[in-house]
Amino acid sequence: MTTTAQALRRVLSIAAFLFALALFTFAPAGAARATVGDMGFFGGVSEGRKLPKTTELLLAQNARTRNRKARAPLAYKELIFLGGAPREFTGVLDVTANGGVTDTEDFGTYTETYRVSPGAASDRTATVSRVIVFNVNWRRENRQIIKDYAVRSWAEAITDGGASYVLDPAQSSFGISVIEDHTPGVVYYRGDVSSHAVYSGGTTSDSSGSFYGYSCAFSNTETHRLNVAVSGDGWQMLCQVRPSVSVSKTLQYAGNEPEAMSFAGNYKEVVQNSSGLRYDILANPWMYPDQKTSGEASIASQNTFEQLVAPDLSFLEGHPAADDIARLFAMEALTGDPKRFEPSQAITRGQYVTALVRAIKLPVEAPAAKSPRGKAAPPAAVFPDVTPERPEYPYIMAAYRAGLANGRDNGRFYTDSPLERQEAVAVMVRALGLTAVAPDPAPATPFTDGGLIGGWARREVEAARSLGLIGPDADGRFRPREIFSKADAAALINRMAEYMRSGLATDYAEHIVDYPG
């Protein structure tokens, strides 16, 4: 079995390259985030969109490559129940919008169009041709955005076996309402959907339910739970449909086979899509009393890869945090000359915020453009001890804009001051936007030294503990005032990144799909 020490021997020594990346900035985190409704609101599921690669984000920052491309149609599946038995439809979903939420306004409106059409599948026992246009009205309240969808036009024709169903738009209705919460590292959202569809021949389909989702730099997930009632001539069918799509980036280490190479291996980021739906029939129609009452459908997707940089970290062989440090260097959350990285050294407030901002890919502003006379506008000074010439400046400012970085009583940031454990955990939880996981006011923590935790950090510490991101030491302590080392910081940030890669997806997909309610 490959050990951590062996893995670290297989890393490229390119310190100069990493040092050149010290001022590397990411595109806005929103560029990596899926939008609400990427699998429609009809009980079907799409393949989901791939998360952009780091190189793609860099190219997106280049003005010469900012020509926006149309979003490609997505592979799509939907179960058709209009004939009283579930039939699987395979096709494509195309979502387009003529606008969206802006950064400069507090309310607005735009339209969003959903087109579902048959694909190249040979099985045409069920087909769907649907074009539905929504007016989307939105408003912003602080970091939250409310969206209300109202039908502008709706045309639909479905075949199910030998029967055809054409929608009567005058008698049909569709409504959706969504709330999004834009936290520093993650966008969370939930919504409710309700539709009443009347088809030729008198068949009706009523659907209602909720959906939940989130998106971040490492993953995104959207899951629906819809209750559907279909009525035909003298019969009725009740069922529940739970479609879900998840996209995630996982880190995998690959060693090189040739021995005569300048590096022995490196991490790669693997983008994986997982899409499927499950259904449960709660009441069969009288003509199909013995049909199976549950089933599922899925969409296959091919993984994509991106190679990550490979610093020489062999000097960390045997260190408990070696793997955490190697991962953060590969992700470029840690930069500079790895030889100068001293794991046991205390990490400063500025260094920690810089690594955290880079890890969650918060938007970092590029240097101000120069005026025609060749002078750049002076950047804003929020903290008197965080001056623009400092390498931490753009990252601290990004954290400040996101609500992560705050000064102390005298307004200074104390960039070079050592970081306490409770500070590190509090900032991490705020980056995830999960402070509300713990009650307010926070209860006494189970740590034996819980009384030493500052009141300003107690709720975040309890949230981190309940999420499994931190735990007590062998003596049951949290040690809130202990100075955090660089190794401690690497371990905590890597734990946060892994939670963003998979922990959130488990909560938003498996906990809803596997347990109908």
XYZ file of C-alpha atoms in Angstrom:
517
model
C 0.000 0.000 0.000
C 1.272 3.471 -0.884
C 2.080 5.454 2.259
C 1.931 9.197 2.710
C 5.720 9.316 2.858
C 5.992 7.421 -0.429
C 3.435 9.716 -2.029
C 5.348 12.778 -0.949
C 8.514 11.437 -2.597
C 6.631 11.517 -5.884
C 6.165 15.277 -6.103
C 7.818 17.700 -8.496
C 10.271 20.269 -7.199
C 9.167 23.475 -8.925
C 9.544 26.035 -6.164
C 10.257 28.858 -8.577
C 7.017 28.141 -10.427
C 5.017 28.136 -7.214
C 6.645 31.367 -6.108
C 5.555 32.955 -9.384
C 2.011 31.930 -8.528
C 2.068 33.805 -5.224
C -0.142 36.566 -6.620
C -2.400 34.169 -8.500
C -6.069 35.170 -8.231
C -9.149 33.127 -8.972
C -12.170 34.126 -10.977
C -15.250 34.918 -8.919
C -16.542 31.880 -7.112
C -19.862 32.332 -8.870
C -18.194 31.330 -12.128
C -17.843 27.809 -10.754
C -21.361 27.511 -9.469
C -24.319 25.792 -11.018
C -27.552 27.717 -11.364
C -30.904 26.798 -9.854
C -32.957 24.581 -12.139
C -30.195 22.918 -14.154
C -32.357 19.799 -14.297
C -35.678 21.572 -14.745
C -38.668 21.484 -12.429
C -40.631 18.648 -14.054
C -39.538 15.630 -12.010
C -36.774 14.732 -14.449
C -33.016 14.785 -14.061
C -30.164 16.089 -16.201
C -26.524 15.050 -16.362
C -25.457 18.280 -14.629
C -22.796 20.725 -15.765
C -19.091 20.156 -15.256
C -17.319 22.394 -12.778
C -14.784 24.598 -14.562
C -11.099 23.778 -14.256
C -8.584 26.164 -12.705
C -7.096 26.927 -16.113
C -10.555 27.740 -17.454
C -11.103 30.150 -14.573
C -7.806 31.840 -15.368
C -8.728 32.175 -19.023
C -12.110 33.614 -18.041
C -10.255 36.486 -16.361
C -8.546 37.376 -19.620
C -10.542 40.081 -21.406
C -9.681 38.535 -24.763
C -11.468 35.303 -23.851
C -14.604 36.728 -22.278
C -16.901 36.059 -25.209
C -19.697 34.130 -23.509
C -20.615 30.843 -25.091
C -24.120 29.428 -25.113
C -24.700 26.759 -22.524
C -24.755 23.347 -24.164
C -27.919 21.203 -23.892
C -27.842 18.539 -21.202
C -28.676 14.844 -21.381
C -32.041 14.418 -19.657
C -34.390 11.715 -18.388
C -37.958 11.943 -17.131
C -40.596 9.433 -16.099
C -43.972 9.805 -17.810
C -46.991 8.680 -15.774
C -49.842 10.005 -17.948
C -50.826 6.503 -19.090
C -50.933 5.087 -15.554
C -47.575 3.264 -15.758
C -44.086 4.780 -15.512
C -42.345 5.101 -18.883
C -38.794 6.395 -19.185
C -38.208 9.289 -21.570
C -34.667 10.061 -22.721
C -33.909 13.384 -24.359
C -32.152 16.706 -23.911
C -32.762 19.751 -21.734
C -31.771 23.207 -22.905
C -31.923 26.101 -20.411
C -31.411 29.682 -21.574
C -31.883 33.059 -19.909
C -32.016 36.579 -21.283
C -30.562 38.099 -18.110
C -30.038 37.354 -14.461
C -29.349 38.723 -11.014
C -26.951 41.674 -11.156
C -24.385 42.872 -8.625
C -25.481 46.490 -8.835
C -29.254 46.303 -8.315
C -31.498 45.176 -5.476
C -34.348 43.880 -7.645
C -35.119 43.088 -11.244
C -36.694 40.683 -13.731
C -35.602 38.441 -16.592
C -36.913 35.447 -18.509
C -35.737 31.852 -18.421
C -36.637 29.257 -21.040
C -36.667 25.481 -20.600
C -36.777 23.280 -23.699
C -37.140 19.503 -23.449
C -36.945 17.496 -26.666
C -36.333 13.881 -27.738
C -32.718 12.824 -28.083
C -31.121 10.163 -30.257
C -32.421 7.243 -28.161
C -34.105 4.529 -30.235
C -36.827 3.837 -27.670
C -39.627 6.255 -28.532
C -42.389 4.667 -26.431
C -42.417 7.936 -24.506
C -41.519 11.337 -25.948
C -41.695 14.882 -24.624
C -41.622 18.170 -26.521
C -41.847 21.041 -24.045
C -41.071 24.751 -24.193
C -41.854 26.737 -21.071
C -40.830 30.343 -20.503
C -40.799 31.839 -17.008
C -40.727 35.467 -15.958
C -38.332 35.522 -13.027
C -38.801 38.399 -10.594
C -36.061 38.764 -7.997
C -35.079 40.941 -5.070
C -32.052 41.094 -2.818
C -32.114 41.389 0.962
C -28.553 41.607 2.278
C -26.889 38.345 1.193
C -30.155 36.586 0.310
C -31.945 36.589 -3.042
C -35.622 35.740 -3.505
C -36.756 34.538 -6.946
C -40.353 34.018 -8.058
C -41.073 32.220 -11.344
C -44.351 32.796 -13.214
C -45.288 31.144 -16.522
C -45.091 33.431 -19.534
C -45.823 30.717 -22.083
C -46.089 26.934 -21.978
C -46.384 24.483 -24.871
C -46.130 20.733 -24.389
C -46.878 17.546 -26.318
C -46.247 14.072 -24.862
C -46.641 10.567 -26.244
C -46.949 7.675 -23.832
C -47.182 4.317 -25.546
C -49.794 4.750 -28.253
C -51.502 7.748 -26.671
C -50.829 11.442 -27.254
C -51.314 14.267 -24.774
C -51.314 17.943 -25.704
C -51.233 20.557 -22.948
C -54.058 23.066 -22.625
C -52.119 26.143 -21.411
C -55.263 28.102 -20.637
C -56.223 25.612 -17.915
C -52.676 24.877 -16.687
C -50.489 26.682 -14.154
C -46.914 26.535 -12.869
C -45.321 28.370 -9.951
C -41.862 28.316 -8.380
C -40.371 30.319 -5.508
C -36.711 30.138 -4.480
C -34.553 31.603 -1.722
C -30.772 31.697 -2.157
C -28.339 32.459 0.652
C -24.955 33.630 -0.651
C -22.397 32.869 2.051
C -18.647 33.417 1.501
C -17.821 29.895 0.369
C -21.163 28.305 -0.502
C -24.472 29.338 -2.054
C -27.369 27.498 -0.417
C -30.894 27.466 -1.767
C -34.286 25.878 -1.351
C -37.508 26.274 -3.255
C -41.078 25.129 -3.664
C -42.731 24.140 -6.912
C -46.355 23.490 -7.826
C -47.937 22.737 -11.185
C -51.344 21.816 -12.560
C -51.264 20.441 -16.095
C -54.407 19.687 -18.109
C -54.039 17.635 -21.285
C -56.260 16.728 -24.196
C -58.730 13.976 -23.324
C -59.124 15.253 -19.779
C -55.963 13.741 -18.252
C -54.491 15.927 -15.520
C -51.213 15.897 -13.605
C -50.725 17.769 -10.351
C -47.243 18.077 -8.915
C -45.990 19.815 -5.786
C -42.945 19.630 -3.579
C -39.669 21.156 -2.528
C -36.107 21.183 -3.752
C -32.791 21.889 -2.080
C -29.382 22.701 -3.439
C -26.014 24.286 -2.890
C -23.000 25.186 -4.993
C -19.366 25.891 -4.191
C -15.938 25.643 -5.768
C -15.646 21.899 -5.100
C -19.147 20.547 -5.687
C -22.798 21.296 -6.268
C -25.970 19.322 -5.685
C -29.670 19.795 -6.361
C -32.338 17.361 -5.174
C -36.125 17.478 -5.614
C -38.908 15.661 -3.793
C -42.140 15.931 -5.775
C -45.528 14.411 -5.058
C -47.438 13.681 -8.265
C -51.130 12.875 -8.734
C -52.251 11.792 -12.217
C -55.942 11.420 -13.087
C -57.410 9.873 -16.217
C -60.804 8.602 -17.293
C -62.010 6.848 -14.138
C -58.585 6.231 -12.601
C -55.997 7.933 -10.407
C -52.341 7.339 -9.621
C -50.257 8.765 -6.755
C -46.466 8.709 -6.687
C -43.388 10.482 -5.379
C -40.367 11.320 -7.556
C -36.929 12.219 -6.160
C -34.427 13.336 -8.834
C -30.934 14.454 -7.845
C -27.770 15.627 -9.592
C -24.368 16.077 -7.940
C -21.092 17.301 -9.406
C -17.898 17.091 -7.366
C -14.146 17.561 -7.627
C -12.097 14.929 -5.847
C -8.336 14.828 -5.365
C -6.479 11.720 -6.515
C -2.742 11.083 -6.360
C -1.109 9.297 -9.302
C 2.470 8.065 -9.268
C 4.517 8.047 -12.457
C 5.683 4.704 -13.831
C 9.068 5.704 -15.316
C 11.825 6.117 -12.746
C 13.819 8.605 -14.841
C 11.419 11.517 -14.476
C 11.919 14.894 -12.872
C 8.954 14.215 -10.600
C 7.494 10.977 -9.353
C 3.830 11.887 -9.412
C 1.217 14.520 -8.639
C -2.359 15.138 -7.585
C -5.099 15.500 -10.144
C -8.593 16.856 -9.673
C -11.307 14.537 -10.971
C -14.689 16.056 -11.819
C -17.442 13.497 -11.360
C -21.156 13.833 -12.182
C -23.785 11.654 -10.562
C -27.377 11.917 -11.782
C -30.407 9.788 -11.115
C -33.966 9.644 -9.878
C -36.052 7.316 -7.797
C -39.792 6.946 -7.665
C -42.318 5.288 -5.382
C -45.889 4.623 -6.500
C -48.121 5.174 -3.497
C -51.395 4.203 -5.222
C -51.565 2.153 -8.447
C -54.403 2.782 -10.897
C -57.017 0.054 -11.082
C -55.869 -1.185 -14.516
C -52.300 -1.844 -13.285
C -52.817 -3.197 -9.758
C -49.724 -5.415 -9.799
C -47.113 -3.142 -11.369
C -43.989 -2.595 -9.305
C -44.235 0.258 -6.877
C -40.690 1.618 -7.035
C -37.878 2.091 -9.507
C -35.061 4.330 -10.626
C -33.315 5.801 -13.655
C -29.862 7.279 -14.061
C -27.677 9.142 -16.559
C -24.131 7.995 -17.220
C -21.452 10.663 -17.312
C -17.763 10.622 -18.194
C -15.268 11.998 -15.677
C -12.916 14.825 -16.589
C -9.459 15.503 -15.159
C -7.092 18.359 -14.449
C -3.469 17.939 -13.413
C -2.397 19.948 -10.381
C 1.050 21.345 -9.631
C 3.520 19.113 -7.816
C 5.820 20.846 -5.312
C 8.707 18.997 -3.703
C 7.542 18.270 -0.168
C 9.795 15.313 0.574
C 11.208 17.202 3.536
C 7.853 16.638 5.287
C 8.207 12.866 5.200
C 6.730 11.413 8.366
C 5.034 14.614 9.507
C 1.436 14.041 10.738
C 0.124 16.857 8.520
C 2.213 15.967 5.462
C -0.767 14.868 3.387
C -2.825 17.943 4.335
C 0.039 20.266 3.411
C 0.675 18.443 0.122
C -2.973 18.757 -0.861
C -3.104 22.476 -0.112
C 0.047 23.128 -2.127
C -1.429 21.131 -5.013
C -4.653 23.183 -4.778
C -2.505 26.344 -4.574
C -4.149 27.401 -1.341
C -0.558 27.417 -0.062
C 2.006 29.061 -2.327
C 5.594 30.181 -2.327
C 8.756 28.148 -1.792
C 7.766 24.903 -0.031
C 11.237 24.718 1.544
C 10.346 27.803 3.555
C 7.134 26.293 4.846
C 7.728 25.416 8.499
C 4.810 23.296 9.775
C 5.490 23.896 13.473
C 5.688 27.665 13.057
C 2.720 29.726 14.240
C 0.487 30.867 11.400
C -0.429 34.534 11.349
C -3.915 35.931 10.890
C -2.960 37.240 7.462
C -1.454 33.934 6.308
C -4.487 31.962 7.453
C -7.000 34.251 5.763
C -4.934 34.171 2.562
C -4.895 30.356 2.478
C -8.607 30.135 3.280
C -9.591 32.657 0.600
C -7.518 30.825 -1.996
C -8.938 27.460 -0.930
C -12.610 28.435 -1.303
C -11.829 30.579 -4.378
C -13.314 33.819 -3.156
C -13.180 36.523 -5.839
C -9.971 38.520 -5.519
C -9.817 41.873 -7.257
C -7.080 42.453 -9.792
C -4.800 45.480 -9.295
C -6.436 48.792 -10.187
C -6.102 49.814 -13.831
C -3.775 52.682 -14.591
C -5.124 56.031 -15.707
C -4.082 57.543 -19.073
C -1.270 59.283 -17.196
C 0.057 55.942 -16.052
C -1.018 56.101 -12.421
C -3.295 53.582 -10.776
C -6.048 54.738 -8.464
C -4.996 54.204 -4.830
C -6.729 51.139 -3.346
C -9.013 51.520 -0.371
C -7.436 51.178 3.069
C -9.878 49.407 5.364
C -7.376 48.302 7.994
C -4.520 50.714 8.761
C -2.069 47.825 9.173
C -3.053 46.101 5.892
C -1.377 48.205 3.218
C -1.639 47.498 -0.536
C 2.007 46.543 -0.896
C 1.573 43.570 1.426
C 1.091 40.220 -0.370
C -1.845 39.417 1.925
C -3.676 42.625 1.018
C -5.929 41.376 -1.866
C -6.915 38.278 0.096
C -7.706 40.114 3.317
C -9.751 42.590 1.310
C -11.606 39.720 -0.376
C -12.320 38.239 3.052
C -13.446 41.647 4.318
C -15.901 42.076 1.432
C -17.279 38.594 2.137
C -17.716 39.334 5.842
C -14.920 36.998 6.985
C -12.203 39.460 8.009
C -12.887 41.871 10.830
C -10.597 44.175 12.724
C -10.267 44.262 16.460
C -11.464 47.023 18.780
C -9.085 49.633 17.390
C -9.880 48.789 13.766
C -6.549 47.115 13.055
C -6.388 43.625 11.537
C -3.152 42.541 13.229
C -1.985 40.757 10.105
C 1.234 39.453 11.656
C -0.285 38.369 14.976
C -0.431 34.618 15.659
C -3.819 32.979 15.192
C -5.738 31.311 18.019
C -7.528 28.004 17.528
C -10.948 29.525 18.234
C -10.298 32.242 15.637
C -9.361 29.657 13.005
C -12.497 27.574 13.600
C -14.808 30.592 13.721
C -13.560 31.934 10.377
C -13.816 28.477 8.769
C -17.452 28.026 9.844
C -18.337 31.514 8.621
C -16.705 30.702 5.297
C -19.013 27.685 5.016
C -21.969 29.831 6.066
C -23.008 27.222 8.637
C -23.056 29.195 11.884
C -26.817 28.587 12.055
C -26.203 24.847 12.506
C -25.687 25.652 16.200
C -28.484 27.260 18.236
C -28.290 30.885 19.298
C -27.310 31.406 22.016
C -24.948 28.467 21.718
C -25.251 25.861 24.472
C -22.370 24.790 26.633
C -20.042 22.695 24.512
C -19.005 19.179 25.567
C -15.341 20.238 25.678
C -13.929 20.120 29.192
C -12.493 23.615 28.691
C -15.566 24.953 26.901
C -15.873 27.781 29.384
C -12.676 29.297 27.982
C -14.157 29.731 24.499
C -14.890 33.377 23.742
C -18.572 34.249 23.542
C -18.034 35.595 20.019
C -16.777 32.158 18.830
C -18.862 29.716 20.904
C -21.609 29.239 18.335
C -19.167 28.597 15.461
C -17.152 26.138 17.562
C -20.307 24.208 18.426
C -21.364 24.198 14.755
C -17.957 22.828 13.697
C -18.167 20.133 16.368
C -21.691 19.065 15.378
C -20.636 18.855 11.709
C -17.695 16.625 12.618
C -15.083 19.157 11.498
C -13.429 19.349 14.928
C -13.345 17.179 18.013
C -11.828 17.032 21.489
C -8.257 16.031 22.160
C -7.365 13.001 24.290
C -8.243 14.960 27.420
C -11.553 16.222 26.079
C -10.248 19.762 25.523
C -10.651 22.206 22.655
C -7.780 24.523 23.710
C -9.418 27.680 22.282
C -6.603 30.118 23.104
C -3.799 27.886 21.868
C -1.740 29.349 19.034
C -2.469 27.602 15.736
C 0.500 26.238 13.799
C 0.808 26.123 10.019
C 0.330 22.364 10.184
C -2.852 22.828 12.248
C -4.145 25.337 9.702
C -3.406 23.021 6.765
C -5.243 20.155 8.449
C -8.300 22.308 9.243
C -8.551 23.883 5.781
C -8.136 20.505 4.102
C -10.875 19.087 6.333
C -13.124 21.959 5.287
C -12.336 21.357 1.602
C -13.149 17.651 1.910
C -16.455 18.523 3.573
C -17.228 20.833 0.647
C -16.302 18.056 -1.781
C -18.429 15.274 -0.311
C -20.012 16.012 3.071
C -22.473 18.558 1.735
C -23.417 16.312 -1.193
C -24.297 13.466 1.175
C -26.617 15.720 3.150
C -28.302 17.189 0.072
C -28.639 14.031 -1.992
C -28.623 10.759 -0.068
C -30.565 12.051 2.935
C -33.410 13.155 0.656
C -33.354 10.529 -2.096
C -32.924 7.509 0.184
C -35.626 8.513 2.653
C -38.925 9.496 1.023
C -41.212 11.573 3.178
